PDB file of C-alpha atoms in Angstrom:
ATOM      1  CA  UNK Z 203     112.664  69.756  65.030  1.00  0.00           C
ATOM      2  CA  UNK Z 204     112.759  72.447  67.320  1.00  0.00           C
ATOM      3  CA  UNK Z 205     115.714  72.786  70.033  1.00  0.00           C
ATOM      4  CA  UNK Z 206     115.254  72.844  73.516  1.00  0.00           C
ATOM      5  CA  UNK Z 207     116.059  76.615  74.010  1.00  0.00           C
ATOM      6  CA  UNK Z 208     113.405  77.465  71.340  1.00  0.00           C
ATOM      7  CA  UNK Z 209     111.029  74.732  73.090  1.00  0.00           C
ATOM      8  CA  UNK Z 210     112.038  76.661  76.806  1.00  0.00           C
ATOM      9  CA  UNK Z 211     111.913  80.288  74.947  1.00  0.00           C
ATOM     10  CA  UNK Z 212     108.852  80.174  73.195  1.00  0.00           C
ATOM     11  CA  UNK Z 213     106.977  77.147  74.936  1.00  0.00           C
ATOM     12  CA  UNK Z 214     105.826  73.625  73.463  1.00  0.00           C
ATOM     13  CA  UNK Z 215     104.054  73.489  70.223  1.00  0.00           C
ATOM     14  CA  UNK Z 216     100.264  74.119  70.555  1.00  0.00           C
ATOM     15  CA  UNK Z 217     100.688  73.712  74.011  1.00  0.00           C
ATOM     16  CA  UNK Z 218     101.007  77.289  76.735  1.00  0.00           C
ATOM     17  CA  UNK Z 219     101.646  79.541  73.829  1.00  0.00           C
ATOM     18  CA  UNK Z 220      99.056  81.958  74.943  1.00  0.00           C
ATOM     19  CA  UNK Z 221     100.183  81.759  78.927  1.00  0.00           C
ATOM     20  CA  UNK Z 222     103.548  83.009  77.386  1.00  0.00           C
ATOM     21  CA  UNK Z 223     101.720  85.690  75.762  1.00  0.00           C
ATOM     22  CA  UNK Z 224     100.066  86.789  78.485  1.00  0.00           C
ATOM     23  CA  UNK Z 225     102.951  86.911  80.458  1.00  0.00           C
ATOM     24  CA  UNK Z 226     104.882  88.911  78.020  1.00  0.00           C
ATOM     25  CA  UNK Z 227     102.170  91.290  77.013  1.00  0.00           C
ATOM     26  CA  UNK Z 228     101.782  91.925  80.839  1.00  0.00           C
ATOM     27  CA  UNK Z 229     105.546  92.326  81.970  1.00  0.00           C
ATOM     28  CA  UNK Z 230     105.340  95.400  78.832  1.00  0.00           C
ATOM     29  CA  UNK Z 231     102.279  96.601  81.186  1.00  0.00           C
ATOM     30  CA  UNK Z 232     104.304  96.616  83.898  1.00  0.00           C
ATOM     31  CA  UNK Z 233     107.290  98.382  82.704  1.00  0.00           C
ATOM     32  CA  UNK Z 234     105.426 100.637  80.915  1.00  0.00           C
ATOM     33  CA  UNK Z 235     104.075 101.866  84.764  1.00  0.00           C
ATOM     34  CA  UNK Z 236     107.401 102.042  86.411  1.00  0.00           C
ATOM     35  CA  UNK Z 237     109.240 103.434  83.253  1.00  0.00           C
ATOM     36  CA  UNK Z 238     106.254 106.237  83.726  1.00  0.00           C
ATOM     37  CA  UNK Z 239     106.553 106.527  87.412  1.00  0.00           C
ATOM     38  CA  UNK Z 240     110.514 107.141  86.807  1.00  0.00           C
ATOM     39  CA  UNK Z 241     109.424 109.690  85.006  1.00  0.00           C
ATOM     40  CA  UNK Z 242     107.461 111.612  86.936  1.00  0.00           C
ATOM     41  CA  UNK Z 243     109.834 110.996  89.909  1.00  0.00           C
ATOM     42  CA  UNK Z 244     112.623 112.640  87.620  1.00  0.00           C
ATOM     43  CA  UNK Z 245     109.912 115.839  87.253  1.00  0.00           C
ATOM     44  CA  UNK Z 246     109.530 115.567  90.582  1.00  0.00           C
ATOM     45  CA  UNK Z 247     113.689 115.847  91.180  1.00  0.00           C
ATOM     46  CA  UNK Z 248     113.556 118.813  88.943  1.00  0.00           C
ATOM     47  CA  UNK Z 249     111.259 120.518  91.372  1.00  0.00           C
ATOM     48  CA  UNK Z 250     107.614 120.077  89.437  1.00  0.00           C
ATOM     49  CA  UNK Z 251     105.818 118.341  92.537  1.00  0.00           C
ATOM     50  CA  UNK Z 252     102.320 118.376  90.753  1.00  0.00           C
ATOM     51  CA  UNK Z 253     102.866 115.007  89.761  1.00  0.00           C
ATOM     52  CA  UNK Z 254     101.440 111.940  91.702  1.00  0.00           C
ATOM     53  CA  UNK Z 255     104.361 109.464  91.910  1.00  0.00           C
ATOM     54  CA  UNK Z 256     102.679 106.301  92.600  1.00  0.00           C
ATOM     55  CA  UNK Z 257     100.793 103.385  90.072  1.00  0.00           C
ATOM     56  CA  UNK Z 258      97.974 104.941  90.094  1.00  0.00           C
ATOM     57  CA  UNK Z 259      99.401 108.517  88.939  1.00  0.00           C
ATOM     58  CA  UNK Z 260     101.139 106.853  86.407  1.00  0.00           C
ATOM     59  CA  UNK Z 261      98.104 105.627  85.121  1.00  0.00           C
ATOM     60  CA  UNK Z 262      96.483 108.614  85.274  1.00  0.00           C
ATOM     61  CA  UNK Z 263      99.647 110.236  83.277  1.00  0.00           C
ATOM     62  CA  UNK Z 264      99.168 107.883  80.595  1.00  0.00           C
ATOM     63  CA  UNK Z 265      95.432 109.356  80.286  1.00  0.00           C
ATOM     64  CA  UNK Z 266      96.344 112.864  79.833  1.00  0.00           C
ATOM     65  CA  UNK Z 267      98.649 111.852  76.716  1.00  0.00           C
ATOM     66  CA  UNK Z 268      97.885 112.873  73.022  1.00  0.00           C
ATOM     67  CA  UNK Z 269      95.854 110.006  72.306  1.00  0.00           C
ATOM     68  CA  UNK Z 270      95.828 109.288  76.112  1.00  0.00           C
ATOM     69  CA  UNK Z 271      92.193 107.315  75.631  1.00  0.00           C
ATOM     70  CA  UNK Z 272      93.736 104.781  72.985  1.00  0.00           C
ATOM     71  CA  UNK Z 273      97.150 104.474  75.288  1.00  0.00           C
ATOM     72  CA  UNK Z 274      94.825 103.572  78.235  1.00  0.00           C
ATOM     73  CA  UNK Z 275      92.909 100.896  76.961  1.00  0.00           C
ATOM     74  CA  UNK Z 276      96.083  99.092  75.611  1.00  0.00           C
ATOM     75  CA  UNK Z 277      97.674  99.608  79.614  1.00  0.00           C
ATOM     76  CA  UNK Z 278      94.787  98.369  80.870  1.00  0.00           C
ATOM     77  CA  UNK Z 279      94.456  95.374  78.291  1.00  0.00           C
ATOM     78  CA  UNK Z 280      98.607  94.355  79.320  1.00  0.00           C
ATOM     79  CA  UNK Z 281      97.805  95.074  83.440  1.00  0.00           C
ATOM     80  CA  UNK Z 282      94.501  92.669  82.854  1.00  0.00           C
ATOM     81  CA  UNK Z 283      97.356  90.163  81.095  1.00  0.00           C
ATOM     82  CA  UNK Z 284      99.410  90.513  83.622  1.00  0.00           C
ATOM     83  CA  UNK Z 285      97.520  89.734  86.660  1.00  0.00           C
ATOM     84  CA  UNK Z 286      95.757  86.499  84.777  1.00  0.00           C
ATOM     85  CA  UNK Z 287      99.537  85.402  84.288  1.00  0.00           C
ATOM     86  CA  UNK Z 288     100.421  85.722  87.841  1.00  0.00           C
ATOM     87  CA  UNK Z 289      97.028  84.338  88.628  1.00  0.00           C
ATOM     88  CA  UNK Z 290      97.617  80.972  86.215  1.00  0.00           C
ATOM     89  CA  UNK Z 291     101.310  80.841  87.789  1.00  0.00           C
ATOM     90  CA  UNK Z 292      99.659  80.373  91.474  1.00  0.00           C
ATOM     91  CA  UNK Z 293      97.713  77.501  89.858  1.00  0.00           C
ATOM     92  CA  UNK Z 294     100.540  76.026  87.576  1.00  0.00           C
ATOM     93  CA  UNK Z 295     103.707  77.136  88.704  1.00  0.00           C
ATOM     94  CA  UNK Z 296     106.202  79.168  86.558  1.00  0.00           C
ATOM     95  CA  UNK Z 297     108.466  77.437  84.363  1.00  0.00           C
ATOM     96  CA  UNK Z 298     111.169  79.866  85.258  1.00  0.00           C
ATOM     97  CA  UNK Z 299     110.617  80.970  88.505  1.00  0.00           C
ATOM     98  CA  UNK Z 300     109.346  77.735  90.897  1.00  0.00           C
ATOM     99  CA  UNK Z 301     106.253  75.848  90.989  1.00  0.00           C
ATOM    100  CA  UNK Z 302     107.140  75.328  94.679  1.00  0.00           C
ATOM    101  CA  UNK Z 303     103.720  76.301  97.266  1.00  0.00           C
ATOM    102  CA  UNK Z 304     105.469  79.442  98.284  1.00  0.00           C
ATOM    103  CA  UNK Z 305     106.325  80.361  94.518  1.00  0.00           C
ATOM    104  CA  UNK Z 306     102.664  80.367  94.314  1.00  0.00           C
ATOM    105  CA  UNK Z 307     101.532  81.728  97.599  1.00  0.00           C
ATOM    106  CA  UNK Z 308     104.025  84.366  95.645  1.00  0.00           C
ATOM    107  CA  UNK Z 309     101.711  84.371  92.368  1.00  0.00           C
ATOM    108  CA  UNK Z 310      98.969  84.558  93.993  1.00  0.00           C
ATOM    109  CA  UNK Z 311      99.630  87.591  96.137  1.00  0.00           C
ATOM    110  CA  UNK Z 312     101.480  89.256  92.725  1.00  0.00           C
ATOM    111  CA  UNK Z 313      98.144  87.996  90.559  1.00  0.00           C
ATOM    112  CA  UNK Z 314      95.616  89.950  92.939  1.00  0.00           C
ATOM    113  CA  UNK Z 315      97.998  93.213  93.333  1.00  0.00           C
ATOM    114  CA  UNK Z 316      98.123  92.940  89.717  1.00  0.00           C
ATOM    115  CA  UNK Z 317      94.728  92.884  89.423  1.00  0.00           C
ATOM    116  CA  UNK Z 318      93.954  96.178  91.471  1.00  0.00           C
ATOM    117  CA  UNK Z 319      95.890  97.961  89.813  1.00  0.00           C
ATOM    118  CA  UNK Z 320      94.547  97.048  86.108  1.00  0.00           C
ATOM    119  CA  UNK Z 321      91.206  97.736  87.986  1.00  0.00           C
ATOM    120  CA  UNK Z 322      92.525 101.040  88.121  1.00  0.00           C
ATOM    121  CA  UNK Z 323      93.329 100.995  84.981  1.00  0.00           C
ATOM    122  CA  UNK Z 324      89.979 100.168  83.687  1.00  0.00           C
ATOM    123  CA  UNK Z 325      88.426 103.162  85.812  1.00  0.00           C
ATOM    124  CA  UNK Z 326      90.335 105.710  84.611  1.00  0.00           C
ATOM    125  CA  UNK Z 327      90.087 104.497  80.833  1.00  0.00           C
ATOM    126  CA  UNK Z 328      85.630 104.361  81.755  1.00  0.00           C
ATOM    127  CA  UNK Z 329      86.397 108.194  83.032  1.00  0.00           C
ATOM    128  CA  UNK Z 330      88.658 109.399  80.378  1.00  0.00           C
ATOM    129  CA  UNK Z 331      86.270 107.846  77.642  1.00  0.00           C
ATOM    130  CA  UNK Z 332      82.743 109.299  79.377  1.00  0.00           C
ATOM    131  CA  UNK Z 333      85.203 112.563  79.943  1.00  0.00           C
ATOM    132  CA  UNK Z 334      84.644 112.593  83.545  1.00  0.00           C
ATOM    133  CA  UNK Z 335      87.937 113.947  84.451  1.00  0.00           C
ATOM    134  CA  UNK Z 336      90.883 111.878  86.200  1.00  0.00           C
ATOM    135  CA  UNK Z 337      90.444 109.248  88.858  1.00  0.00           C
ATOM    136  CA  UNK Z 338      90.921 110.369  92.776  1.00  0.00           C
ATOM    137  CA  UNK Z 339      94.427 109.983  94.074  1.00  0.00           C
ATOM    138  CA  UNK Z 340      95.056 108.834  97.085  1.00  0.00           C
ATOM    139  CA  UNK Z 341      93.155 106.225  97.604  1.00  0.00           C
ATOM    140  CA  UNK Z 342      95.582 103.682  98.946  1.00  0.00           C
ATOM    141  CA  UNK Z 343      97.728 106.462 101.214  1.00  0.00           C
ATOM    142  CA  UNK Z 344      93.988 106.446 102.817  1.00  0.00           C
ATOM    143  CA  UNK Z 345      93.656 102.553 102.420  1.00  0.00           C
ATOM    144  CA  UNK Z 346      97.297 102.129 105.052  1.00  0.00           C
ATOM    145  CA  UNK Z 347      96.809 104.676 106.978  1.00  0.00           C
ATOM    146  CA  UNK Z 348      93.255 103.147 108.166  1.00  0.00           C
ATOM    147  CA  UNK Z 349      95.046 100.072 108.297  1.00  0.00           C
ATOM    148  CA  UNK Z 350      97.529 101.425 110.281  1.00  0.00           C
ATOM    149  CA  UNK Z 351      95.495 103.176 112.842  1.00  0.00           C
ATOM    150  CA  UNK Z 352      93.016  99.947 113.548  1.00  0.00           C
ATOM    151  CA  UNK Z 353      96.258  98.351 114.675  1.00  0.00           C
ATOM    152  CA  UNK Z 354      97.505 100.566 116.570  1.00  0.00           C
ATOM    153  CA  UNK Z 355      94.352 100.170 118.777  1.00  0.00           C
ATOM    154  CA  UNK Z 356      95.583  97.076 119.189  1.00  0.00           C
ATOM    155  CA  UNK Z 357      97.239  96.190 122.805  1.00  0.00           C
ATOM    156  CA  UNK Z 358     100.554  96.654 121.793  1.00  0.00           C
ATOM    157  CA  UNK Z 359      99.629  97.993 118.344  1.00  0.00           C
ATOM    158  CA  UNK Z 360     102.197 100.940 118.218  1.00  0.00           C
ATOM    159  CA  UNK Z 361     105.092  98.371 119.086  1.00  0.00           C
ATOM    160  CA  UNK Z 362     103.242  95.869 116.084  1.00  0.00           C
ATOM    161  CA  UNK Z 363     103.397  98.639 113.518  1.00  0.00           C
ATOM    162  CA  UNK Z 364     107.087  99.510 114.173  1.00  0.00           C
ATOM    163  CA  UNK Z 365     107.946  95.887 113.975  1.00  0.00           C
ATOM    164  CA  UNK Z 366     105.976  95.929 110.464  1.00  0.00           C
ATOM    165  CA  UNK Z 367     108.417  98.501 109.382  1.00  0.00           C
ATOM    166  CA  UNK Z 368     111.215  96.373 110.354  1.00  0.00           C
ATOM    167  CA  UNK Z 369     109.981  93.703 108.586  1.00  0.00           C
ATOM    168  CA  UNK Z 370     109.597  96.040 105.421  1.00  0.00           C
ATOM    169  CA  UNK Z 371     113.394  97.521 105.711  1.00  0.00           C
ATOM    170  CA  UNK Z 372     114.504  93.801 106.267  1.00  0.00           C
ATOM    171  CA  UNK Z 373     112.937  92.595 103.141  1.00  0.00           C
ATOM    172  CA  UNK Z 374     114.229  95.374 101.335  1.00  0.00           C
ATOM    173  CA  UNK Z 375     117.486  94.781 102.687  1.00  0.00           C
ATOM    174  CA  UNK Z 376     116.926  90.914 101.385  1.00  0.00           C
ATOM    175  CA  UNK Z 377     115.911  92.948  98.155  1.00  0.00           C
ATOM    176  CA  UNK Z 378     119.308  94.285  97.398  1.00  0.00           C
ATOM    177  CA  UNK Z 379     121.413  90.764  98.505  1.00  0.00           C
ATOM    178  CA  UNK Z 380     118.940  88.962  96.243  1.00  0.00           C
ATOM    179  CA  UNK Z 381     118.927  90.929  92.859  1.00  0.00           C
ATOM    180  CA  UNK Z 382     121.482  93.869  93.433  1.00  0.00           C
ATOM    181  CA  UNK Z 383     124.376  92.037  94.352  1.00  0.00           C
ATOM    182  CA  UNK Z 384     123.616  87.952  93.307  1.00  0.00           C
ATOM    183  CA  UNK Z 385     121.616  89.299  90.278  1.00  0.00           C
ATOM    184  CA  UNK Z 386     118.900  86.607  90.725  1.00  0.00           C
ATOM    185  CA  UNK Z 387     117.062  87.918  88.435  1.00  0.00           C
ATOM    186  CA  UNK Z 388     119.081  86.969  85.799  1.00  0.00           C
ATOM    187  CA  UNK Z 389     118.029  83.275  86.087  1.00  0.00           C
ATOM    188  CA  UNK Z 390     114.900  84.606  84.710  1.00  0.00           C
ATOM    189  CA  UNK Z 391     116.091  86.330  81.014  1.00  0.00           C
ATOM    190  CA  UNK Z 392     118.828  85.511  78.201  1.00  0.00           C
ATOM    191  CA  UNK Z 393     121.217  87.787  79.117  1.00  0.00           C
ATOM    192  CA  UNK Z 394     124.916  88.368  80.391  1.00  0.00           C
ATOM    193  CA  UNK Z 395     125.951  90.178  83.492  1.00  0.00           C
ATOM    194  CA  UNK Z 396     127.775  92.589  81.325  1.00  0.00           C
ATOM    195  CA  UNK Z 397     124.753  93.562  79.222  1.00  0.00           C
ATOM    196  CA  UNK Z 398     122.416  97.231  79.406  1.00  0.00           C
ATOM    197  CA  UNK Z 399     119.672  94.801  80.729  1.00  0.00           C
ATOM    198  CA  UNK Z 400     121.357  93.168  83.506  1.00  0.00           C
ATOM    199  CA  UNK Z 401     122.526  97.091  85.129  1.00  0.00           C
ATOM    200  CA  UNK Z 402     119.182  98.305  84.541  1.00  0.00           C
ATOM    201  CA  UNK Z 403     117.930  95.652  86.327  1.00  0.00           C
ATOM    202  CA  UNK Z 404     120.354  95.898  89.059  1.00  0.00           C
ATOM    203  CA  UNK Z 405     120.049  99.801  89.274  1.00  0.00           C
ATOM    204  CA  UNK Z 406     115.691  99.393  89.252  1.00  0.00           C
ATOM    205  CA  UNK Z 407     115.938  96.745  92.036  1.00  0.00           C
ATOM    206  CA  UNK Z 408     118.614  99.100  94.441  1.00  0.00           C
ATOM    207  CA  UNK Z 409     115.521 101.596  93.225  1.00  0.00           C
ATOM    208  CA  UNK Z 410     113.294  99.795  94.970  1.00  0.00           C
ATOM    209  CA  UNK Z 411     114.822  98.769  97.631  1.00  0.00           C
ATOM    210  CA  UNK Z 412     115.353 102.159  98.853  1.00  0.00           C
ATOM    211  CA  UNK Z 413     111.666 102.839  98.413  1.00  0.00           C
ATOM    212  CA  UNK Z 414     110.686 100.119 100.131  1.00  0.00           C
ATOM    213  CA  UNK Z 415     113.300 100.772 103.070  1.00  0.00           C
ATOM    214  CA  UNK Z 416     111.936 104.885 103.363  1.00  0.00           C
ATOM    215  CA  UNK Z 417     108.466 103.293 103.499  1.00  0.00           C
ATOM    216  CA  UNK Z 418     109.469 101.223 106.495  1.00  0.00           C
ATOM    217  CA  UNK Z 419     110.967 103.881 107.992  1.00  0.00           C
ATOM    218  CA  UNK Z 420     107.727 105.434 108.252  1.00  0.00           C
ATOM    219  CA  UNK Z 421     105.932 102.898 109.428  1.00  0.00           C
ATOM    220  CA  UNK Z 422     107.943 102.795 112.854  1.00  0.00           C
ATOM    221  CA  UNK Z 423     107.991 106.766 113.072  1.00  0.00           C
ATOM    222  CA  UNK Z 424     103.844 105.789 112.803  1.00  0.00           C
ATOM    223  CA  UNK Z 425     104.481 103.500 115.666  1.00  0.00           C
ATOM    224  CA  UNK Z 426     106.933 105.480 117.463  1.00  0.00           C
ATOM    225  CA  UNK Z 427     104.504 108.405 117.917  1.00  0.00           C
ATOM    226  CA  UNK Z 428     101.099 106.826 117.695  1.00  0.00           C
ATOM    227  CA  UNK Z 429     100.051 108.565 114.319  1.00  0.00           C
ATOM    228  CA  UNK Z 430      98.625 107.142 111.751  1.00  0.00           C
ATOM    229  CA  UNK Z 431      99.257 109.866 108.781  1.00  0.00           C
ATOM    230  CA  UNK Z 432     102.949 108.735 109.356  1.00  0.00           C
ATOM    231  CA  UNK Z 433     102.813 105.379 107.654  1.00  0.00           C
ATOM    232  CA  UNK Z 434     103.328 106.769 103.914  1.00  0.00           C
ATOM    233  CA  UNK Z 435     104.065 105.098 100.497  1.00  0.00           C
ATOM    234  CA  UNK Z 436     105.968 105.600  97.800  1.00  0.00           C
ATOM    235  CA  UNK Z 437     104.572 109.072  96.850  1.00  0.00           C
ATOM    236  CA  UNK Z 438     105.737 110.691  99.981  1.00  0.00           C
ATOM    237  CA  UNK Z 439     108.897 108.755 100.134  1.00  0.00           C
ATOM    238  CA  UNK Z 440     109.940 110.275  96.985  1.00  0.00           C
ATOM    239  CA  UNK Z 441     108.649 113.761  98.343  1.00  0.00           C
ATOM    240  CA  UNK Z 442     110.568 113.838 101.893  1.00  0.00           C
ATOM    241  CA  UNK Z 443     113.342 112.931  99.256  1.00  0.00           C
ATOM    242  CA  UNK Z 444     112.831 116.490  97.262  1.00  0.00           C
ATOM    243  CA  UNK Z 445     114.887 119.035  99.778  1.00  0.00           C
ATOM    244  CA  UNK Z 446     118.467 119.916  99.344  1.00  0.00           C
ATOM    245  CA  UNK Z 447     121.673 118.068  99.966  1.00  0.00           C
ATOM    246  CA  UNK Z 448     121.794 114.182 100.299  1.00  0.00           C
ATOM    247  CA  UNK Z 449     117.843 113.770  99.781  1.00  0.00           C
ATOM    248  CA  UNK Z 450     118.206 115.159  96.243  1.00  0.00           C
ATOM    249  CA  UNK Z 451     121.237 113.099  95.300  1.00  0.00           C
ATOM    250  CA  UNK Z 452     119.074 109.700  96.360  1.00  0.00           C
ATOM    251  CA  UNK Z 453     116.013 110.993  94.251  1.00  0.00           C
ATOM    252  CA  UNK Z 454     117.708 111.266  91.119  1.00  0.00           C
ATOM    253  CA  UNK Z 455     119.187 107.844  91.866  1.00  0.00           C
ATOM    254  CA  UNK Z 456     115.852 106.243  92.787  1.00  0.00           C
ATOM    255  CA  UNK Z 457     114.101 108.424  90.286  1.00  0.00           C
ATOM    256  CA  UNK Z 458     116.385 107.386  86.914  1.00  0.00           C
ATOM    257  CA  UNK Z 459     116.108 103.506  88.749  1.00  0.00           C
ATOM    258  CA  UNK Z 460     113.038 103.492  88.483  1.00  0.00           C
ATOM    259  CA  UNK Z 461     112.919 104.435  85.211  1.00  0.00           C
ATOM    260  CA  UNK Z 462     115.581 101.844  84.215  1.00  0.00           C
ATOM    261  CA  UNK Z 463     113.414  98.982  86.129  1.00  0.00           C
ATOM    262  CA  UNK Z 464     110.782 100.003  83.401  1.00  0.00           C
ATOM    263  CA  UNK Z 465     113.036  99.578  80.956  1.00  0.00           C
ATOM    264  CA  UNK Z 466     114.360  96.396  82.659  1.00  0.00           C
ATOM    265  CA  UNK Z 467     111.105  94.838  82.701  1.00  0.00           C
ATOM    266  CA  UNK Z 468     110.188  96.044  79.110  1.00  0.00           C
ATOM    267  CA  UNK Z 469     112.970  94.361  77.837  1.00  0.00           C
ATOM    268  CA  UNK Z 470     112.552  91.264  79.972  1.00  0.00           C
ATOM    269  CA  UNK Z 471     109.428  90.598  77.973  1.00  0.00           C
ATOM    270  CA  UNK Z 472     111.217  90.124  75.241  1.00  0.00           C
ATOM    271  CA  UNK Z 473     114.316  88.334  76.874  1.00  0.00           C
ATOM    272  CA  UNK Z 474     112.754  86.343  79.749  1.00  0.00           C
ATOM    273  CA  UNK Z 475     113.481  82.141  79.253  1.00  0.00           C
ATOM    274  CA  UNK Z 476     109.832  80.931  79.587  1.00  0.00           C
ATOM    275  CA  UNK Z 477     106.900  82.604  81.109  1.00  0.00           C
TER     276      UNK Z 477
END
C-alpha cells in the first residue's frame, strides 16, 4: 500500500498521473529558458553584447545549437506542457500551491504567458526546420512600448505609467520578502533550507527581483519624461547593467542568478511535492 508521501509525490493511482507529468516535463522547459538566458546574460557580463537576453533569445539560442532543430522541438514540446499545466491548475487548483480563486486567477495568467512563449517556440522550430533563418527579436520591447505610449495619451497617462512602475518595484520588493528571505518556495519541493536547491532558488528569485525592480524603474523614467522607448524589459535592463563599476558587479550577480533559477527550477521538477 502506498504511503502518503508517495501518494502526495507521485499522485493517486490511475488518477492525475499525467497532470504531474505535464507539470514536471514543463517546469524542465522552463528552467531550461532561464538556465539559457543566465547564460547569455553571463556572455553578456563578459562584454559579447550580440546576444538577445530575453525568452525569446533564449529560444532562438537553443536553435543555433549542434542539433539545434531536434533541441527545439523537445523546448517547445515541455513550454506546450507547461502552459496546459498552468492552464489545468486555473481550472483545478494546484495541489501544492492553492486552489484558492486568486491561485487560479494566478494559473491562469501563468497558463497564457506560458503559452506565448511556447508559441514562440513553435515558430522558431517551423523556421529553423523550413531554414528560414531565426525569428525577429524584439517583438515584445515593441509590444510595451505601444502599450506604454496609448496610455500615456491618457489624461493623466504619464502620472499612470509611473505609478505602474511603482507597482512593478513594489511587487518585486514583495518578491524578495516572499522567496528570498521566508523561502516560500520551499513549501513547494522536498528539500532543506541548507541544501544547493534551496540557495539556488533563493539566489534566482533576488535575480529576479532585481530585474523586475530595473524594469520598473523604467517605466516611471517613461512617465517622468513622456517617452515611450523608455519603458524597457529585461534585455535592456541587463544592458544599462554592462558599464563599469557597480553596474557590472549586479550583472554578474543577476546574470549567474539567473542561471541558478534554471537550475532551481530544473531540479524542482524532480523535487517538487505534487504538481
Amino acid at each position: 500500500m502506498p504511503s502518503v508521501t508517495d501518494t502526495v509525490r507521485h499522485g493517486s493511482p490511475g488518477r492525475g498521473d499525467w497532470k504531474e507529468t505535464l507539470g514536471r516535463v514543463g517546469l524542465v522547459g522552463k528552467g531550461v529558458v532561464f538556465a539559457v538566458i543566465g547564460v547569455l546574460a553571463i556572455q553578456l557580463a563578459l562584454g559579447d553584447a550580440s546576444g538577445d537576453t530575453t525568452k525569446n533569445g533564449a529560444i532562438e539560442w537553443v536553435g543555433a545549437q549542434p542539433l539545434g532543430k531536434f533541441l527545439l522541438v523537445a523546448l517547445t514540446i515541455a513550454l506546450f506542457a507547461l502552459a496546459a499545466w498552468r492552464l489545468l491548475d486555473a481550472l483545478t487548483g494546484d495541489p501544492v500551491e492553492g486552489s484558492e480563486p486568486k491561485d487560479r486567477a494566478k494559473f491562469a495568467v501563468l497558463g497564457l504567458l506560458y503559452l506565448s512563449l511556447a508559441t514562440a517556440a513553435l515558430s522558431a522550430t517551423i523556421a529553423n526546420w523550413n531554414d528560414a533563418g531565426q525569428t525577429s527579436q524584439g517583438g515584445g520591447t515593441e509590444t510595451r512600448q505601444q502599450a506604454t505610449a496609448v496610455v500615456l495619451d491618457w489624461p493623466a497617462g504619464r502620472w499612470i505609467v509611473a505609478l505602474i512602475g511603482l507597482a512593478i518595484i513594489g511587487f518585486a520588493a514583495y518578491q524578495v520578502k516572499k522567496y528570498v528571505i521566508d523561502m516560500q518556495f520551499l513549501e513547494r519541493v522536498d528539500v532543506g533550507e541548507e541544501s544547493w536547491i534551496a540557495s539556488a532558488g533563493r539566489w534566482g528569485y533576488l535575480a529576479r527581483a532585481i530585474v523586475l525592480a530595473m524594469v520598473g524603474v523604467f517605466f516611471i523614467q517613461a512617465g517622468l519624461t513622456y517617452d515611450a522607448s523608455e519603458a524597457e524589459g529585461l534585455s535592456a535592463a541587463l544592458q544599462s547593467l554592462s558599464g563599469e563599476g557597480w553596474g557590472q558587479f549586479v550583472l554578474w550577480v543577476v546574470a549567474l542568478g539567473l542561471l541558478a533559477f534554471g537550475v532551481f527550477t530544473v531540479a524542482e521538477a524532480k523535487h517538487r511535492k505534487a504538481a
